Tab-separated table of C-alpha atoms and ligand atoms in Angstrom:
chain	number	residue	atom	x	y	z
A	1	MET	CA	-92.017	16.611	-35.866
A	2	ALA	CA	-91.019	19.349	-35.073
A	3	PHE	CA	-93.395	22.223	-36.172
A	4	THR	CA	-90.885	25.210	-38.080
A	5	LYS	CA	-89.657	21.595	-39.749
A	6	LYS	CA	-93.117	21.548	-40.986
A	7	ILE	CA	-93.617	24.977	-42.376
A	8	GLY	CA	-90.231	23.497	-44.376
A	9	ILE	CA	-91.316	21.041	-46.356
A	10	ALA	CA	-94.593	22.580	-46.854
A	11	ALA	CA	-92.931	25.411	-48.083
A	12	ALA	CA	-90.774	23.214	-50.498
A	13	ALA	CA	-93.304	21.953	-52.223
A	14	LEU	CA	-95.100	24.760	-52.967
A	15	LEU	CA	-91.676	26.060	-54.410
A	16	GLY	CA	-90.798	22.496	-56.077
A	17	ALA	CA	-94.990	22.575	-57.782
A	18	VAL	CA	-95.062	25.740	-59.281
A	19	ALA	CA	-91.642	25.740	-60.467
A	20	PHE	CA	-92.935	22.127	-62.379
A	21	SER	CA	-96.213	24.168	-63.420
A	22	ASN	CA	-94.073	26.904	-65.553
A	23	LEU	CA	-91.867	24.565	-66.500
A	24	THR	CA	-94.477	22.938	-68.039
A	25	LEU	CA	-96.456	25.581	-69.622
A	26	ARG	CA	-93.133	26.750	-70.868
A	27	ALA	CA	-92.969	23.174	-73.121
A	28	GLN	CA	-96.238	23.834	-73.694
A	29	GLU	CA	-95.653	26.668	-75.483
A	30	GLY	CA	-93.200	25.302	-77.896
A	31	GLY	CA	-90.288	27.102	-79.381
A	32	ALA	CA	-92.650	30.011	-80.534
A	33	HIS	CA	-91.168	32.899	-78.162
A	34	GLU	CA	-87.792	32.396	-78.842
A	35	SER	CA	-87.032	36.264	-77.847
A	36	PRO	CA	-84.461	36.755	-75.587
A	37	ASN	CA	-85.756	38.249	-72.432
A	38	PRO	CA	-85.429	42.756	-72.256
A	39	THR	CA	-82.412	43.820	-70.196
A	40	ARG	CA	-83.865	45.972	-66.785
A	41	GLN	CA	-83.483	49.101	-67.014
A	42	THR	CA	-83.352	51.757	-64.956
A	43	TRP	CA	-86.256	54.072	-64.482
A	44	SER	CA	-86.654	56.588	-62.123
A	45	PHE	CA	-90.262	55.621	-61.367
A	46	SER	CA	-90.173	52.220	-59.608
A	47	GLY	CA	-89.484	50.771	-56.150
A	48	PRO	CA	-92.039	52.568	-54.000
A	49	PHE	CA	-90.885	55.644	-53.567
A	50	GLY	CA	-90.170	56.117	-57.239
A	51	THR	CA	-90.824	59.254	-58.945
A	52	PHE	CA	-91.336	60.427	-62.889
A	53	ASP	CA	-89.291	63.175	-64.094
A	54	ARG	CA	-90.456	65.245	-66.073
A	55	ALA	CA	-88.482	66.046	-67.693
A	56	GLN	CA	-88.060	63.164	-69.327
A	57	LEU	CA	-92.076	63.126	-69.470
A	58	GLN	CA	-91.343	65.757	-71.213
A	59	ARG	CA	-89.090	64.200	-74.335
A	60	GLY	CA	-91.123	61.541	-74.313
A	61	PHE	CA	-93.790	63.865	-75.319
A	62	LYS	CA	-92.350	65.168	-77.715
A	63	VAL	CA	-91.400	61.841	-79.224
A	64	TYR	CA	-94.638	59.904	-79.444
A	65	LYS	CA	-96.014	63.593	-80.497
A	66	GLU	CA	-93.713	63.616	-83.560
A	67	VAL	CA	-93.207	59.570	-84.217
A	68	CYS	CA	-96.036	57.332	-82.178
A	69	SER	CA	-98.983	59.182	-82.585
A	70	ASN	CA	-98.314	59.254	-86.971
A	71	CYS	CA	-99.732	55.778	-86.387
A	72	HIS	CA	-100.656	54.919	-82.875
A	73	GLU	CA	-103.949	56.115	-80.771
A	74	LEU	CA	-103.391	57.504	-77.689
A	75	HIS	CA	-107.431	57.638	-75.720
A	76	ILE	CA	-106.448	59.990	-72.768
A	77	PRO	CA	-107.902	63.521	-72.443
A	78	ILE	CA	-105.467	66.033	-73.617
A	79	ARG	CA	-105.431	68.228	-70.160
A	80	THR	CA	-103.926	65.039	-68.643
A	81	LEU	CA	-100.844	66.134	-69.955
A	82	GLY	CA	-101.016	69.131	-67.134
A	83	GLN	CA	-101.712	66.922	-64.301
A	84	PRO	CA	-100.347	66.598	-61.214
A	85	GLY	CA	-97.770	64.011	-60.665
A	86	GLY	CA	-96.613	64.592	-65.089
A	87	PRO	CA	-94.822	66.287	-67.434
A	88	GLY	CA	-95.819	69.724	-65.503
A	89	PHE	CA	-97.109	71.075	-68.740
A	90	THR	CA	-98.791	74.726	-67.244
A	91	GLU	CA	-102.676	75.175	-67.862
A	92	ASP	CA	-101.952	77.644	-70.784
A	93	GLN	CA	-99.332	75.050	-72.458
A	94	VAL	CA	-101.901	73.405	-72.533
A	95	LYS	CA	-104.679	75.197	-73.987
A	96	THR	CA	-101.670	76.009	-76.797
A	97	LEU	CA	-101.493	73.135	-77.213
A	98	ALA	CA	-104.661	71.604	-77.294
A	99	ALA	CA	-105.612	74.447	-79.700
A	100	THR	CA	-103.132	72.596	-82.457
A	101	TYR	CA	-105.087	69.595	-82.963
A	102	THR	CA	-107.996	69.491	-85.729
A	103	VAL	CA	-111.454	67.905	-83.422
A	104	HIS	CA	-114.448	66.341	-85.650
A	105	ASP	CA	-117.246	67.462	-83.670
A	106	GLY	CA	-121.283	68.171	-84.706
A	107	PRO	CA	-123.891	67.507	-84.872
A	108	ASN	CA	-124.824	71.730	-85.330
A	109	LEU	CA	-127.493	73.006	-85.834
A	110	GLN	CA	-128.268	72.384	-89.027
A	111	GLY	CA	-127.019	69.085	-88.568
A	112	GLU	CA	-123.806	69.073	-89.810
A	113	MET	CA	-120.594	67.795	-88.709
A	114	PHE	CA	-117.057	70.373	-88.404
A	115	ASP	CA	-113.830	70.144	-88.054
A	116	ARG	CA	-112.870	72.885	-84.789
A	117	PRO	CA	-110.034	73.454	-83.032
A	118	GLY	CA	-109.007	70.618	-80.160
A	119	ARG	CA	-109.500	71.829	-76.369
A	120	PRO	CA	-107.645	69.954	-73.203
A	121	ALA	CA	-111.030	67.751	-72.624
A	122	ASP	CA	-110.436	66.696	-75.421
A	123	PHE	CA	-109.487	63.267	-76.784
A	124	PHE	CA	-105.854	63.069	-78.615
A	125	PRO	CA	-106.894	62.728	-82.161
A	126	ALA	CA	-106.624	59.346	-83.823
A	127	PRO	CA	-104.716	58.772	-86.640
A	128	PHE	CA	-107.345	56.685	-88.493
A	129	PRO	CA	-111.093	56.308	-88.175
A	130	ASN	CA	-110.724	52.888	-87.237
A	131	PRO	CA	-109.196	49.426	-86.394
A	132	GLU	CA	-109.656	47.857	-90.076
A	133	ALA	CA	-109.006	51.036	-91.539
A	134	ALA	CA	-105.376	51.311	-89.566
A	135	ALA	CA	-104.428	47.683	-90.684
A	136	ALA	CA	-105.823	48.093	-93.940
A	137	SER	CA	-102.954	50.307	-94.598
A	138	LEU	CA	-100.197	49.989	-92.054
A	139	GLY	CA	-100.199	45.358	-92.221
A	140	ALA	CA	-101.638	45.292	-89.120
A	141	ALA	CA	-103.489	47.313	-86.692
A	142	PRO	CA	-101.227	49.532	-84.087
A	143	PRO	CA	-102.706	48.863	-80.504
A	144	ASP	CA	-103.404	52.179	-78.685
A	145	MET	CA	-101.205	53.682	-76.765
A	146	SER	CA	-103.194	53.950	-73.246
A	147	LEU	CA	-102.789	51.383	-71.366
A	148	LEU	CA	-99.365	49.775	-74.103
A	149	ALA	CA	-97.056	50.084	-70.827
A	150	LYS	CA	-98.896	48.023	-68.792
A	151	SER	CA	-100.625	45.026	-71.096
A	152	ILE	CA	-97.606	43.997	-72.960
A	153	LYS	CA	-95.781	41.550	-70.589
A	154	PHE	CA	-92.919	38.612	-71.145
A	155	GLU	CA	-92.943	35.810	-68.756
A	156	ARG	CA	-89.226	36.228	-66.832
A	157	GLY	CA	-90.105	32.538	-65.773
A	158	PHE	CA	-89.144	30.509	-62.894
A	159	PRO	CA	-87.578	31.376	-59.730
A	160	ALA	CA	-87.389	35.373	-61.466
A	161	PHE	CA	-90.546	35.661	-61.148
A	162	VAL	CA	-91.134	34.780	-56.874
A	163	PHE	CA	-88.446	37.400	-56.175
A	164	ASP	CA	-89.436	39.855	-58.798
A	165	ALA	CA	-92.700	40.280	-56.066
A	166	LEU	CA	-90.552	40.364	-52.517
A	167	PRO	CA	-90.069	43.207	-51.352
A	168	ILE	CA	-85.929	42.829	-51.221
A	169	PRO	CA	-83.366	44.673	-53.150
A	170	GLY	CA	-83.808	44.409	-56.356
A	171	GLY	CA	-87.606	43.105	-56.187
A	172	MET	CA	-91.252	44.441	-56.058
A	173	TYR	CA	-90.322	44.380	-60.398
A	174	GLN	CA	-92.965	46.557	-61.469
A	175	GLU	CA	-92.061	47.780	-65.039
A	176	VAL	CA	-91.463	45.140	-67.925
A	177	GLY	CA	-93.988	47.007	-69.928
A	178	PRO	CA	-91.654	50.109	-70.137
A	179	ASP	CA	-88.486	47.532	-70.304
A	180	LEU	CA	-90.692	46.244	-73.267
A	181	ILE	CA	-90.688	49.322	-75.003
A	182	TYR	CA	-87.480	49.666	-75.130
A	183	ALA	CA	-86.210	46.100	-76.244
A	184	ILE	CA	-89.125	46.335	-79.020
A	185	LEU	CA	-87.773	50.097	-80.272
A	186	ASN	CA	-83.903	48.888	-80.015
A	187	GLY	CA	-84.744	45.051	-81.374
A	188	TYR	CA	-84.580	45.476	-85.427
A	189	THR	CA	-81.360	43.700	-84.886
A	190	LYS	CA	-81.997	42.786	-89.057
A	191	GLU	CA	-79.738	44.922	-91.304
A	192	ASP	CA	-81.501	44.420	-94.371
A	193	ASP	CA	-85.149	43.609	-93.166
A	194	PRO	CA	-87.063	46.459	-91.643
A	195	ASN	CA	-89.877	44.718	-90.139
A	196	TRP	CA	-87.200	42.042	-88.156
A	197	ASN	CA	-87.324	42.345	-84.411
A	198	LEU	CA	-85.564	40.432	-82.266
A	199	TYR	CA	-87.957	40.970	-79.116
A	200	PHE	CA	-91.516	41.152	-81.352
A	201	PRO	CA	-92.750	37.931	-80.632
A	202	GLY	CA	-92.930	35.160	-84.099
A	203	HIS	CA	-89.807	37.950	-84.890
A	204	LYS	CA	-92.440	39.574	-88.213
A	205	ILE	CA	-94.048	42.996	-86.845
A	206	ALA	CA	-95.502	45.218	-88.656
A	207	MET	CA	-94.333	48.574	-87.244
A	208	GLY	CA	-90.917	49.222	-89.672
A	209	LYS	CA	-88.434	50.264	-87.119
A	210	PRO	CA	-90.201	53.750	-86.155
A	211	LEU	CA	-87.478	55.134	-84.606
A	212	ALA	CA	-83.624	56.242	-85.720
A	213	ALA	CA	-81.269	58.778	-83.911
A	214	GLY	CA	-81.656	62.415	-84.991
A	215	GLN	CA	-84.705	62.138	-85.940
A	216	VAL	CA	-86.413	64.095	-82.960
A	217	ASP	CA	-84.786	67.525	-81.584
A	218	TYR	CA	-84.404	68.354	-78.082
A	219	THR	CA	-84.425	71.230	-77.236
A	220	ASP	CA	-82.705	70.741	-72.906
A	221	GLY	CA	-79.592	69.567	-74.271
A	222	THR	CA	-80.145	65.740	-74.090
A	223	PRO	CA	-78.588	63.360	-76.148
A	224	THR	CA	-80.569	63.086	-79.252
A	225	THR	CA	-79.786	58.770	-80.187
A	226	LEU	CA	-82.171	56.130	-80.443
A	227	GLU	CA	-81.541	54.715	-76.462
A	228	GLN	CA	-82.674	57.711	-75.003
A	229	TYR	CA	-85.902	58.392	-77.240
A	230	SER	CA	-87.064	54.787	-76.120
A	231	LYS	CA	-86.662	55.204	-72.644
A	232	ASP	CA	-88.259	58.614	-73.110
A	233	VAL	CA	-91.308	57.432	-74.740
A	234	ALA	CA	-91.262	54.582	-72.835
A	235	ALA	CA	-91.277	56.214	-70.074
A	236	PHE	CA	-93.962	58.556	-71.014
A	237	LEU	CA	-96.288	55.537	-71.761
A	238	TYR	CA	-95.617	54.194	-68.548
A	239	TRP	CA	-96.790	57.289	-66.833
A	240	ALA	CA	-100.009	57.886	-70.117
A	241	ALA	CA	-101.368	54.115	-68.396
A	242	GLU	CA	-100.706	55.026	-64.814
A	243	PRO	CA	-101.630	59.045	-64.502
A	244	SER	CA	-101.691	58.376	-60.991
A	245	LEU	CA	-98.679	56.348	-59.920
A	246	GLU	CA	-97.492	59.086	-58.554
A	247	GLN	CA	-100.382	59.316	-55.581
A	248	ARG	CA	-100.305	55.674	-55.770
A	249	LYS	CA	-97.309	55.056	-54.555
A	250	ARG	CA	-97.000	57.979	-52.070
A	251	ILE	CA	-99.914	57.028	-50.140
A	252	GLY	CA	-98.933	53.029	-50.035
A	253	ALA	CA	-95.494	54.509	-48.649
A	254	ARG	CA	-97.364	56.552	-46.069
A	255	VAL	CA	-99.775	53.336	-45.170
A	256	MET	CA	-96.059	51.094	-44.307
A	257	ILE	CA	-94.884	53.853	-42.229
A	258	PHE	CA	-97.640	54.094	-40.600
A	259	LEU	CA	-98.275	50.378	-39.965
A	260	LEU	CA	-94.659	50.741	-38.301
A	261	VAL	CA	-95.035	52.778	-36.086
A	262	LEU	CA	-98.220	50.949	-35.305
A	263	ALA	CA	-96.234	47.789	-34.883
A	264	GLY	CA	-93.971	49.278	-32.502
A	265	LEU	CA	-96.361	50.796	-30.388
A	266	LEU	CA	-98.184	48.292	-30.108
A	267	TYR	CA	-95.097	46.096	-28.564
A	268	PHE	CA	-94.489	48.133	-26.172
A	269	THR	CA	-97.946	48.858	-24.636
A	270	LYS	CA	-97.546	44.568	-24.795
A	271	LYS	CA	-95.197	44.661	-23.267
A	272	LYS	CA	-95.940	47.218	-20.425
A	273	ILE	CA	-99.572	45.709	-19.194
A	274	TRP	CA	-97.773	41.883	-18.999
A	275	ALA	CA	-94.925	43.584	-17.115
A	276	ASP	CA	-96.311	42.385	-13.824
A	277	VAL	CA	-97.081	38.901	-14.988
A	278	ALA	CA	-94.979	36.173	-14.133
A	279	HIS	CA	-93.287	34.110	-17.159
B	1	HEC	C1	-95.728	53.723	-89.650
B	1	HEC	C2	-96.750	53.203	-88.333
B	1	HEC	C3	-96.457	53.161	-86.779
B	1	HEC	C4	-95.305	54.685	-86.446
B	1	HEC	C5	-94.534	55.275	-86.285
B	1	HEC	C6	-95.287	54.083	-84.640
B	1	HEC	N1	-95.850	52.031	-84.582
B	1	HEC	FE1	-95.366	50.764	-83.381
B	1	HEC	N2	-97.221	49.754	-84.339
B	1	HEC	C7	-96.983	49.684	-85.751
B	1	HEC	C8	-97.775	48.809	-86.283
B	1	HEC	C9	-98.816	48.541	-87.519
B	1	HEC	C10	-97.753	48.291	-85.209
B	1	HEC	C11	-98.662	46.608	-85.371
B	1	HEC	C12	-97.168	45.410	-85.344
B	1	HEC	C13	-97.812	43.512	-85.226
B	1	HEC	O1	-98.703	43.155	-84.705
B	1	HEC	O2	-96.897	43.299	-86.355
B	1	HEC	C14	-97.089	48.667	-83.994
B	1	HEC	C15	-97.028	48.354	-82.990
B	1	HEC	C16	-95.718	48.775	-82.294
B	1	HEC	C17	-95.393	47.615	-80.726
B	1	HEC	C18	-95.608	46.540	-80.123
B	1	HEC	C19	-96.990	46.447	-79.210
B	1	HEC	C20	-97.492	44.196	-79.264
B	1	HEC	O3	-98.475	44.287	-79.116
B	1	HEC	O4	-96.347	43.944	-78.951
B	1	HEC	C21	-94.521	48.288	-79.569
B	1	HEC	C22	-94.500	48.761	-78.734
B	1	HEC	C23	-95.244	49.862	-80.507
B	1	HEC	N3	-95.818	49.764	-82.021
B	1	HEC	C24	-94.379	50.871	-79.572
B	1	HEC	C25	-94.659	52.185	-80.970
B	1	HEC	C26	-93.586	53.832	-81.093
B	1	HEC	C27	-93.457	53.634	-79.293
B	1	HEC	C28	-94.112	54.915	-81.331
B	1	HEC	C29	-92.819	55.647	-81.716
B	1	HEC	C30	-91.912	55.715	-80.920
B	1	HEC	C31	-94.584	53.732	-82.327
B	1	HEC	N4	-94.401	52.764	-82.040
B	1	HEC	C32	-94.896	54.031	-84.005
B	1	HEC	C33	-97.571	50.930	-86.493
B	1	HEC	C34	-96.714	52.208	-85.533
């Protein structure tokens, strides 16, 4: 049997096994997750050369600050907002913003706790003292948002998950988190039930519809629609979960280009070295 044929059969067997294990997995899950898969949105930060849209991150931060931060913690230092590759706030803007928060600090020399204005190195203060208190008041604990956009996921199923991993057009799909956040914010499709969500597993969500059109003022003329708010805040949360994404992608792209050039050089070196050998 030809070698290529053997490889072909092995590959087919492997794909078959993967498909089968995926099917059985889905069967075991039963009907618990009868949600449609969220639609893929276009994101400026997807793909090997993706970068964040600064204005979008600033709008997303505004939505987070005015709406989401009433319930969700965002456990990152405030100064992250001024780092390169982020929303691009200046050092002064970050200082001014930090000072608008009240931080519980102490004990001081008298052994007492006290409140003081925030500083850039402080973390965004949590809206509740602990998850139990949050759950008691909201019916469930809202997850911390610092990793949310990376941690929430849905199964794309076979064969999509194979293509998602490949470096082909439409492949290298890493934005399931922001797509799901967008889908949940737009998934309150039962008018009479503010806690029914098309995309939340089980459909019952303790978070009542948090956003509606016109709720947050945009100063740059961007439409104040639910869809736009959802995209902006999902982008902001993706950045918050990976503030160094741009740097990582830049290094990745450089490494790929370097490897391509190296491969070319090696090819011509090989040709030259073997040029005089009869074959
Ligand atoms: C009134 C409080 C409240 C506000 C405001 C709020 N949330 Fe929530 N959120 C919750 C609670 C409570 C949960 C947990 C829901 C559950 O487990 O049923 C939650 C869950 C979520 C989830 C689902 C997480 C998961 O594990 O699947 C997402 C996504 C989310 N919130 C995003 C947002 C965004 C974005 C905003 C701002 C636009 C926001 N939330 C504003 C209370 C809130």
